Structure formats: C-alpha cells, structure tokens
Short mmCIF file of C-alpha atoms in Angstrom, two decimals:
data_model
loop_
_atom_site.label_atom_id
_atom_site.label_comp_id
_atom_site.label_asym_id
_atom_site.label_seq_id
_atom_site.Cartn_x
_atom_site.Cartn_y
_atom_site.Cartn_z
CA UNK A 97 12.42 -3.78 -21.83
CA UNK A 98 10.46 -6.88 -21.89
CA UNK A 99 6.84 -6.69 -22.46
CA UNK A 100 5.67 -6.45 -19.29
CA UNK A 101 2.37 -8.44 -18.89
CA UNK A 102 4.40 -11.66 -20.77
CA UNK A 103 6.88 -11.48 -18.04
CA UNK A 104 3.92 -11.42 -15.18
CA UNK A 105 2.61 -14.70 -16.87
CA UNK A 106 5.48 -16.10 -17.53
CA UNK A 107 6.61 -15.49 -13.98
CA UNK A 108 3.81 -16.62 -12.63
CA UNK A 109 3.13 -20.36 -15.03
CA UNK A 110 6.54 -21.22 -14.24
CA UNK A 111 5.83 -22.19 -10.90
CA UNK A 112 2.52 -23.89 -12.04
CA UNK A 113 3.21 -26.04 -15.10
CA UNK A 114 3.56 -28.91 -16.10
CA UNK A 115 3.96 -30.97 -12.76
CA UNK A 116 3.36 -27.97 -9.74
CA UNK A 117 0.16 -26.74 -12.10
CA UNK A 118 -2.56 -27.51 -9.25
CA UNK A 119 -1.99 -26.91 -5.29
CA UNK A 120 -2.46 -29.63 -3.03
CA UNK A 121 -5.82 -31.30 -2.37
CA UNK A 122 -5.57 -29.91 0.77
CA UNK A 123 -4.90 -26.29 0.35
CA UNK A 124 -8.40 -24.57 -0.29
CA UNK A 125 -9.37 -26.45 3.15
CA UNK A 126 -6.42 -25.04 4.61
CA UNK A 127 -6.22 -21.38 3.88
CA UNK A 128 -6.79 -18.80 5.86
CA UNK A 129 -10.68 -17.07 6.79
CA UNK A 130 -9.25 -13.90 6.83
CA UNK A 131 -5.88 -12.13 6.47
CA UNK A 132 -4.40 -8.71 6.33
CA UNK A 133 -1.21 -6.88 5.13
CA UNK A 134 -0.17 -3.39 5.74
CA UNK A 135 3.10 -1.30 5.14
CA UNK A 136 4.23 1.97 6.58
CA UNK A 137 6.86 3.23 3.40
CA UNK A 138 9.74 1.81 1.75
CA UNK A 139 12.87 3.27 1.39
CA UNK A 140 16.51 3.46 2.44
CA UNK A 141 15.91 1.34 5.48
CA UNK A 142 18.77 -0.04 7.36
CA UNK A 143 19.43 -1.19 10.77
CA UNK A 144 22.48 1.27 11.19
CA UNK A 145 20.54 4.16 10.38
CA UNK A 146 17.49 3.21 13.33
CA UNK A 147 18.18 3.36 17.03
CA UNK A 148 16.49 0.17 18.87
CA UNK A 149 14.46 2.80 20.75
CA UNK A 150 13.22 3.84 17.05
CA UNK A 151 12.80 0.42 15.91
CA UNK A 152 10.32 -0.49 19.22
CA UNK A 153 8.65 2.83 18.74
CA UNK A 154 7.93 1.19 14.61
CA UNK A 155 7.00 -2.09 15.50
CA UNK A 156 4.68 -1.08 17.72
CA UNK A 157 2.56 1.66 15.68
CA UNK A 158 2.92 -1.16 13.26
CA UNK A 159 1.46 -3.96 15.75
CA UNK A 160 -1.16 -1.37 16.91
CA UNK A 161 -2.47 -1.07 12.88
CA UNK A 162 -2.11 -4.73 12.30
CA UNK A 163 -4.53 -4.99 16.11
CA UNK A 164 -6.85 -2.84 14.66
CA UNK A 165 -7.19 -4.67 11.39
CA UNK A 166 -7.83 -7.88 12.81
CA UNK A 167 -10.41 -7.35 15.21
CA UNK A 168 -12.46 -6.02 12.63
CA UNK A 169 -11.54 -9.59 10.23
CA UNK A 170 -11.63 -11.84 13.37
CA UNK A 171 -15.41 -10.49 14.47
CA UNK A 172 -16.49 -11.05 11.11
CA UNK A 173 -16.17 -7.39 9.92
CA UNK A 174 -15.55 -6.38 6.53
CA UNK A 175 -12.08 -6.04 4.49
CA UNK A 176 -13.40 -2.17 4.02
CA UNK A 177 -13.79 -1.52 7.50
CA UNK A 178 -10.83 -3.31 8.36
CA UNK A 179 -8.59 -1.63 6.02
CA UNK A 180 -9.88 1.50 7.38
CA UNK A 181 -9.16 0.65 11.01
CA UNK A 182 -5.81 -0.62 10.10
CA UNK A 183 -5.19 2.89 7.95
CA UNK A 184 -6.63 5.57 10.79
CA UNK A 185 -4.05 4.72 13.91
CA UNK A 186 -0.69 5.09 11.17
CA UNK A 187 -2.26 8.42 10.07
CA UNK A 188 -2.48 9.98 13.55
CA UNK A 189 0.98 8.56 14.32
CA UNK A 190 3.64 10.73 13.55
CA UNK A 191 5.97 8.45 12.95
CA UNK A 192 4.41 8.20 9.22
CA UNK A 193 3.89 10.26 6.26
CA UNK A 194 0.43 10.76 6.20
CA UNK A 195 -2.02 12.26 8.17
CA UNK A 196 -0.81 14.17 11.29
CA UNK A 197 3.35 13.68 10.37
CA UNK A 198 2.70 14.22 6.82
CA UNK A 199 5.91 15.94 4.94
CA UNK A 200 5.31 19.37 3.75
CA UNK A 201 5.59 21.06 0.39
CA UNK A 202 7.82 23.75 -1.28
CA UNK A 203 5.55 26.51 0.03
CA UNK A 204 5.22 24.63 3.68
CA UNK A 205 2.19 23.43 3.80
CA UNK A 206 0.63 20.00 4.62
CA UNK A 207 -1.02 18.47 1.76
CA UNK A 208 -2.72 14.73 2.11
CA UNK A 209 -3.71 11.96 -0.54
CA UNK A 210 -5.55 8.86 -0.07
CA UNK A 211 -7.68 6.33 -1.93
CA UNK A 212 -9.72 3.19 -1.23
CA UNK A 213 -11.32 0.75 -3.43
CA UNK A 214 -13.31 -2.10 -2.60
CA UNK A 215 -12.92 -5.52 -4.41
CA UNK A 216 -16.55 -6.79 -4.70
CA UNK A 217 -17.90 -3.60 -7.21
CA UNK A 218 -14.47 -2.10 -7.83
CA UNK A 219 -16.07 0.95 -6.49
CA UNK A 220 -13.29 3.48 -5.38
CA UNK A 221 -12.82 6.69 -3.20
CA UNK A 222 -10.06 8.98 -3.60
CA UNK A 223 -8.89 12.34 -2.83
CA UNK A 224 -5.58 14.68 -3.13
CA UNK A 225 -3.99 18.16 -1.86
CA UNK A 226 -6.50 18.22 1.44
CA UNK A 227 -5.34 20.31 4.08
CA UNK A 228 -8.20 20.14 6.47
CA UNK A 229 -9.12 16.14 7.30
CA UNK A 230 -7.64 14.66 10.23
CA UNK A 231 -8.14 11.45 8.23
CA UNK A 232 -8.12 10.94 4.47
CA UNK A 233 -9.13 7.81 4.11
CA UNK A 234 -12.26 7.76 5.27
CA UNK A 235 -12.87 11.04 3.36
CA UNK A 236 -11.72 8.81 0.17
CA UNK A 237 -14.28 6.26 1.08
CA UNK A 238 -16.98 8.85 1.72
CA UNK A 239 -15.88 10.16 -2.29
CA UNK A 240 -16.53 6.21 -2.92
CA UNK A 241 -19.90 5.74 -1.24
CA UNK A 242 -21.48 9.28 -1.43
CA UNK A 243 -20.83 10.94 -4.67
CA UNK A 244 -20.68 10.31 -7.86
CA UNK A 245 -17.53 10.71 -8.37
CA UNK A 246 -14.26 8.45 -8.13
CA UNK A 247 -11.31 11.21 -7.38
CA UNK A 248 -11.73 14.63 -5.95
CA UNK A 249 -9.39 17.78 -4.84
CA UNK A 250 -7.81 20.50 -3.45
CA UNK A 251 -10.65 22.88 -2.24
CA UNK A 252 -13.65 20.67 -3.88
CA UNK A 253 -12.65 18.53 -1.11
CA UNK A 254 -12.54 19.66 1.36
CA UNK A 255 -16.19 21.85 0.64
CA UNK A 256 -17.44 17.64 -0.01
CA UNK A 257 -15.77 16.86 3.16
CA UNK A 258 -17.44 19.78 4.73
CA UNK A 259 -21.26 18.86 3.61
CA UNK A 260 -20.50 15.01 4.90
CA UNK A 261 -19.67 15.85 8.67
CA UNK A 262 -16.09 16.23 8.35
CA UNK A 263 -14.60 18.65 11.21
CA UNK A 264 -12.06 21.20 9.96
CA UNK A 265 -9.08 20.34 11.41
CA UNK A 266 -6.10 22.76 11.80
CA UNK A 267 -2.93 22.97 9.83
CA UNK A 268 -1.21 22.30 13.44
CA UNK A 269 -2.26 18.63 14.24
CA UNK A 270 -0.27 17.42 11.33
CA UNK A 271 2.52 19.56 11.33
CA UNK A 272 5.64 18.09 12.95
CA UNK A 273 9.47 19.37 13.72
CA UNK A 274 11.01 16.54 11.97
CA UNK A 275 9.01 16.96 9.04
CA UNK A 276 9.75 21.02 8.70
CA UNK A 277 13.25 20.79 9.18
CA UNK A 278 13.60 18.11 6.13
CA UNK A 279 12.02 21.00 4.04
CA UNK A 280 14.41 23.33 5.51
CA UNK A 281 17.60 20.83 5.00
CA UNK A 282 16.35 20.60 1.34
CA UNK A 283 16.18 23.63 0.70
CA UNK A 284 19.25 25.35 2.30
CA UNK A 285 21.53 22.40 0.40
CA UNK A 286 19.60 21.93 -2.93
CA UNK A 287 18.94 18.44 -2.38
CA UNK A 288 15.97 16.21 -3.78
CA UNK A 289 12.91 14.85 -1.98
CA UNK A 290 14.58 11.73 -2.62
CA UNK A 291 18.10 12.76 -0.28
CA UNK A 292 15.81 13.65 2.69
CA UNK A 293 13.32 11.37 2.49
CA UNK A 294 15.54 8.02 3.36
CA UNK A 295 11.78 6.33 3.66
CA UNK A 296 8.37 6.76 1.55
CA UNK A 297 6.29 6.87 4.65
CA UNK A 298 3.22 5.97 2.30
CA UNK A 299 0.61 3.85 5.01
CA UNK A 300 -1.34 1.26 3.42
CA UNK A 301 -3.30 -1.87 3.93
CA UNK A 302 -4.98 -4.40 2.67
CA UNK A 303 -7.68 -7.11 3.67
CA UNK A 304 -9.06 -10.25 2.80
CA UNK A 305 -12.51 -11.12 4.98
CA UNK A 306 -14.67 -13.66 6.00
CA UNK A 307 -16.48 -13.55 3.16
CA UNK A 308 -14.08 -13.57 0.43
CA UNK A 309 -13.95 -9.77 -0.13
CA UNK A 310 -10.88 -8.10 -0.85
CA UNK A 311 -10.05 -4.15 -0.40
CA UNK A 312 -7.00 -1.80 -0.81
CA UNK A 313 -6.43 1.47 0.86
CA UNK A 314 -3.20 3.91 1.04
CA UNK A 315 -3.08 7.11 2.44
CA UNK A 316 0.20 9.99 2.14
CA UNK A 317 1.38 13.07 2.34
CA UNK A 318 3.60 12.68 -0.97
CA UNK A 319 7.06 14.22 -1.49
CA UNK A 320 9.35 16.52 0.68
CA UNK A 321 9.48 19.97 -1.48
CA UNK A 322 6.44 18.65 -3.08
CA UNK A 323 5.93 21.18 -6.34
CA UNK A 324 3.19 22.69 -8.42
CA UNK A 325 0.28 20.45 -6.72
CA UNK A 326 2.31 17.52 -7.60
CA UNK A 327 0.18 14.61 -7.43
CA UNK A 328 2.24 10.73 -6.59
CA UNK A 329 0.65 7.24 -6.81
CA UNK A 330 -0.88 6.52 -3.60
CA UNK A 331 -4.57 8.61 -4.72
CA UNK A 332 -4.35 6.98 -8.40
CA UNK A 333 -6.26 3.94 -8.68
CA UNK A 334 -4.61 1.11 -10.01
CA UNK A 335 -0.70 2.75 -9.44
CA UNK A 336 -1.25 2.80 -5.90
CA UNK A 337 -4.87 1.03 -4.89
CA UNK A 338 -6.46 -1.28 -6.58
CA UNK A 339 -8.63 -4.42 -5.42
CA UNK A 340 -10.52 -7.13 -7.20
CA UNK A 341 -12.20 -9.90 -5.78
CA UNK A 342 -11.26 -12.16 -8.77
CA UNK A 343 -7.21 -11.56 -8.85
CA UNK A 344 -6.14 -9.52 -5.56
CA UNK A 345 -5.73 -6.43 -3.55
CA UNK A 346 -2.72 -4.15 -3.75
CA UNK A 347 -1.41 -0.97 -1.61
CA UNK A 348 1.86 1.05 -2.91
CA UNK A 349 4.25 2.95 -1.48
CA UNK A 350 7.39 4.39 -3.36
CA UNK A 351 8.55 6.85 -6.15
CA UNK A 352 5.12 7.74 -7.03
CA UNK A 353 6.31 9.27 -10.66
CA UNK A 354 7.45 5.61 -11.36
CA UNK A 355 4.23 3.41 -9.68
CA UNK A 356 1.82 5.81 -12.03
CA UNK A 357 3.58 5.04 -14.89
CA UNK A 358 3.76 1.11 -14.99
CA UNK A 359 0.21 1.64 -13.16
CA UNK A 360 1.84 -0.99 -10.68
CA UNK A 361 -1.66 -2.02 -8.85
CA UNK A 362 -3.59 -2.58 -11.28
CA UNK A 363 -0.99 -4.42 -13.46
CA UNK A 364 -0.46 -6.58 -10.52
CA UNK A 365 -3.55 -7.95 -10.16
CA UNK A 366 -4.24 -8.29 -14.28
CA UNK A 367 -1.18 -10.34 -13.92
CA UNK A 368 -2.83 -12.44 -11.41
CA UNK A 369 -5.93 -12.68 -13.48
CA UNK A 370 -4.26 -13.69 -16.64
CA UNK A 371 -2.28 -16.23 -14.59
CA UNK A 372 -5.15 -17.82 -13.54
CA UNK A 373 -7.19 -18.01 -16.71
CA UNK A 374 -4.13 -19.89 -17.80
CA UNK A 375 -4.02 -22.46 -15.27
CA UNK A 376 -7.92 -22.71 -16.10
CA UNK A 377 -7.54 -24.11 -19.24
CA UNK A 378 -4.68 -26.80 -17.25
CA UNK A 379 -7.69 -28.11 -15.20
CA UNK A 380 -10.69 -29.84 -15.65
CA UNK A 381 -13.75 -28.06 -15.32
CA UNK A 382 -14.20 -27.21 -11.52
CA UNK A 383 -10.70 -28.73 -10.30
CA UNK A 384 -10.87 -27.59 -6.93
CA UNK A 385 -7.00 -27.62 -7.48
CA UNK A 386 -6.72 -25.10 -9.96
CA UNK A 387 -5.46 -22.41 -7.37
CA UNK A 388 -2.63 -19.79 -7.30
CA UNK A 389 0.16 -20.74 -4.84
CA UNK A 390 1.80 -18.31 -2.83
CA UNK A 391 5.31 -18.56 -4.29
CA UNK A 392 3.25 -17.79 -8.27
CA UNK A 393 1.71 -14.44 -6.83
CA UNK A 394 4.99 -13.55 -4.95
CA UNK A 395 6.66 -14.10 -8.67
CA UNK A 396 4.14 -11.66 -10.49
CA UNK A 397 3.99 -9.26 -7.78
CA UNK A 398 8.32 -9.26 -8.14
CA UNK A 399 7.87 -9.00 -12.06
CA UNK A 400 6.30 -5.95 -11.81
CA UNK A 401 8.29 -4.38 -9.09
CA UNK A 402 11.42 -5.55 -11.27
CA UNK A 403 9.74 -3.51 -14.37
CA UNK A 404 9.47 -0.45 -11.94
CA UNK A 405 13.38 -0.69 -10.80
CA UNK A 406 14.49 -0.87 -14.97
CA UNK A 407 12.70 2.19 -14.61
CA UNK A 408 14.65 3.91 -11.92
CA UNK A 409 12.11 3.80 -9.49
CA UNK A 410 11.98 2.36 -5.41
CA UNK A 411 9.72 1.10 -2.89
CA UNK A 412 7.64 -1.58 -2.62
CA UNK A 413 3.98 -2.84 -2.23
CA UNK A 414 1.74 -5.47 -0.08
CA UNK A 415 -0.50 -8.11 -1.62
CA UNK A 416 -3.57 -9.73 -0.46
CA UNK A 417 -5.08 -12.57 -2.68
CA UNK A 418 -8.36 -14.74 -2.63
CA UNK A 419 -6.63 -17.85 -1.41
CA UNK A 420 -5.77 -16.04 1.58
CA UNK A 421 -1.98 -15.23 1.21
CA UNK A 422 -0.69 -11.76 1.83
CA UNK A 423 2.90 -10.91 0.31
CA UNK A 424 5.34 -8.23 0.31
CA UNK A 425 7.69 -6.81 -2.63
CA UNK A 426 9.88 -4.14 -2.66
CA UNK A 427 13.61 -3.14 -4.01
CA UNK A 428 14.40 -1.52 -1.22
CA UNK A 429 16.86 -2.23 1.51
CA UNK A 430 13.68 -2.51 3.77
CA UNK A 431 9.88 -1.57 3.98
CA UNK A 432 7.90 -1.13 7.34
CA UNK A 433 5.22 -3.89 7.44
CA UNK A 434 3.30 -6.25 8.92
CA UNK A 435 0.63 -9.22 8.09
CA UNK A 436 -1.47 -11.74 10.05
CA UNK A 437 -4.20 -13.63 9.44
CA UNK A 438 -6.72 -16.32 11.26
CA UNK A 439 -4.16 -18.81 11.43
CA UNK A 440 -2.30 -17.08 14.06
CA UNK A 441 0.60 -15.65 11.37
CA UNK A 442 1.25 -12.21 13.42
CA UNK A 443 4.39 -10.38 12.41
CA UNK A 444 5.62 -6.90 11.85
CA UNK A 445 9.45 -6.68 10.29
CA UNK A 446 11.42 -3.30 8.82
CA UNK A 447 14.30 -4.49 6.76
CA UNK A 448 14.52 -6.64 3.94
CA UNK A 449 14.66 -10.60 4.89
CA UNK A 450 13.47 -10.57 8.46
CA UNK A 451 10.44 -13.09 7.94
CA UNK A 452 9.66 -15.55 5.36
CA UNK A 453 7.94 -14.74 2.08
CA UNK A 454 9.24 -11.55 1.47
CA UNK A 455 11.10 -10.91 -1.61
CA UNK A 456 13.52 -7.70 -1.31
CA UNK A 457 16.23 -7.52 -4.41
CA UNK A 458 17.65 -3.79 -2.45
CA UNK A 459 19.04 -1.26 -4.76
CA UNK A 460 21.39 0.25 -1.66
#
C-alpha cells in the first residue's frame, strides 16, 4: 500500500504545480459566505432498488436538513448551530439510521452514537451506546461545552444527559418495523450487517459560516446485529468528525471498522494542511493566490477514500473547506446528500454522478 499521507500530497500538488499552483485573482472575491454539506449514509444505492415514491420521500428529508442548515448560515448563525439544525430533523426522521429509525443490536435494543467538533478550538463532544436521548447530537455538544471530557458512554451518559436537562425518552420513539425485521432477517438466515444494511444510514453535516468557522457533526445508530457494545466511526473523532479551521471539516459515514482505522477525518484534513503548506512555500509571502482549488481538495479527499477501499471498506464522506467549497467522496454506487451555499448552489442527489463535483469510483 502506498504511504498514505504522500499520496494525499501528491494528489493534491498535482493539480497545483507548476502552472495551476495559484487560483485565479478572482477567486477569494468570489467564494462563497457560507456553505453547507450533509449526507444521510452510503451504501448499495441504486435507482432499481428505490421506488420514485421512496426517492421523493429522500430528497425531501434531505431538502428539509439542508433548509434547516441554511437559515441558520444565511442569518449569520454559526457553523455549530447550523450543523446542529441540519443534524436534529434526519435524526427524528425515520427514514435514517440514527435517532428515532436507528437499527437495533443483537440483543434488540436501540443504541445511538454521535459526535461534534468545532473548528475554531478543536473542542469536541461525543457520545456512544445511549438509549435514552431523542437527540444525540446535541447531547455530544453538551459533552463538548459542559464537561471536561471529550467522549462519554453507555450509562455515564445518559446520568450526564440527565443532570443537563435532557428528558428520558422511551425505547419506543426510535424503534421502527423496518428496522426490527432487518434484525430478524439477519438472524433467521445468518447473514452480516453488511447483507441487510444495503445503506449506512450514518446522518452528518458540515458547515462553513459567515465568519470563517468550520464544524463537523455525525450522528448513528451503528450496525444491524451490532455485538458486544461494538463501537463504529461516526463517535470517534477524527475517523468520523473532525473540523479545523485551518484545513477543513469532515463527516463520515460507512464501514466504521475501516474509517477508524485509516482515521479517515482527520487524515483528510492533515492532507489538506500539508497541501497547503506546500503551495506556501510556491507563493510569495501573502499571495492572495495561494489557495486550494476545489478539484485539489476533491483529489485528497478521493486519496483517502481510495486507501479505505484497498482496505475493503465502503461509504463515503462530505467536505467543507475554508475557501468555501463543499465536496462529496464515496465508493459507493450512491450516498444520500445534499449541499448549498450563499451563492444559490441548492441540491440534494442519491446515486453516484447526479450533480457535478462528486467523485463516486462504486465498488457494485
């Protein structure tokens, strides 16, 4: 395998030098005040498998997240709040793996992960196995803002969740049909998560504000079968959330097994970061040119999906940068998303190749 943060560079110069090394004068004037990704799981997603009454019903819980987000970037809000807003209408929808609609474990149960991190202190919120929060996310941001710790669990939890205001709410608001009889089907034919599961239903977002703040947030209820308080990606800062104001903010969704062990967020957005100190040392001293094009981010991001399928692994992730461009990779046949930004760039899409700058390379 080639060494992986070479390849990110390497991917990610080759747009930039020699003659493409700066943007246009013009671009830093041009991009966007404030923009916003999110996803809703990537997976085995093809249009013969969806009914167009199933496809409306997706586009528009995606289009109702995407609303949410903007509002809060287009009245000046912050990327935090607005990843939270985005994040809070896919976990009540049951159309989604998280929240109410969440898959359930080997022993039936309901068990929800989440995380949050904001891009101006790195500070980060994250919790996993809760049974009792109608939301997770904004229990992972209370973890972030109100304790002193970064990642918290099972019962401990839920008791934090209970001392910050959090209402107990019962196993039956996220239990759904669908969701019970993949356990079942699993179970009665010895299959894998993976064979019931056509999607990762992961939710995610991701924000860039008026102010130049970036945030990540992703919220799940894991596996099908789930096993021995299995923990995947989407709690794990920097495999499933990570954001940095100086490189980028990422949200996963996927094989979680294989996103924690290339620690795909994080090594996204180092990527980005080394790519940049590079073209640095191209430019003069304050080159207002020196900036990161869209099609050099979409390369690194793809690098480090590509290290994730030599793995064996799926699924895909959603990219928000400081100059404003949000981006989609995944190496799956499709990945429910959507992006806009203050431009007017509003669009929600399911399978792979249905709007420009998206990057699919599907394994199915």
């Amino acid at each position: 395998m080639k060494n992986a943060m070479l390849s990110i560079v390497a991917a990610g110069l080759a747009l930039l030098v020699p003659t493409t090394a700066f943007a246009d004068d013009h671009m830093e004037a041009d991009a966007p005040k404030w923009s916003i990704a999110i996803h809703g799981g990537a997976g085995t997603i093809l249009p013969e498998n969806i009914t167009p009454e199933q496809r409306a019903a997706y586009e528009a819980a995606l289009q109702e997240a995407l609303d949410a987000g903007k509002k809060v970037l287009a009245n000046g809000g912050s990327a935090m709040d607005a990843v939270k807003a985005a994040i809070i209408p896919m976990e009540d929808n049951p159309l989604f793996n998280a929240g109410r609609g969440a898959v359930f474990t080997w022993e039936g149960k309901n068990e929800l992960d989440a995380s949050i991190m904001d891009g101006r202190d790195r500070s980060a919120g994250a919790v996993t196995g809760v049974k009792t929060v109608r939301n997770p996310i904004l229990l992972a941001d209370k973890v972030r803002t109100d304790s002193p710790h970064v990642f918290l669990m099972g019962e401990g939890a839920e008791e934090f969740a209970g001392r910050q205001g959090f209402e107990v709410t019962p196993p039956e608001w996220f239990a759904t049909e669908g969701r019970r009889e993949s356990l079942e089907r699993m179970k009665a034919r010895e299959l894998s998560a993976l064979d019931v599961d056509l999607k990762f239903g992961t939710v995610g977002a991701v924000a860039l504000d008026q102010n130049g703040d970036l945030a990540a947030g992703t919220s799940t209820g894991g596996m099908t079968g789930k096993r021995w308080g299995r923990i995947g990606d989407a709690p794990v800062i920097g495999a499933g959330t990570y954001a940095d104001n100086r490189s980028c903010a990422v949200s996963a969704t996927g094989w979680g097994e294989y996103f924690i062990r290339v620690g795909v967020a994080q090594e996204i957005c180092t990527g980005l970061r080394a790519t940049q100190t590079a073209l640095d040392l191209l430019a003069n001293p304050g080159d207002p040119r020196a900036i990161i094009s869209e099609a050099a981010s979409q390369r690194v991001a793809d690098a480090v999906m590509e290290e994730v399928k030599e793995l064996g692994g799926d699924g895909g992730i959603i990219l928000a940068t400081p100059q404003g461009h949000t981006i989609f990779s995944f190496n799956t046949a499709g990945m429910y998303r959507g992006r806009a930004n203050s431009e007017g760039l509003n669009e929600v899409a399911i399978f792979g190749g249905e709007e420009a700058g998206t990057s699919a390379t599907p394994d199915h």
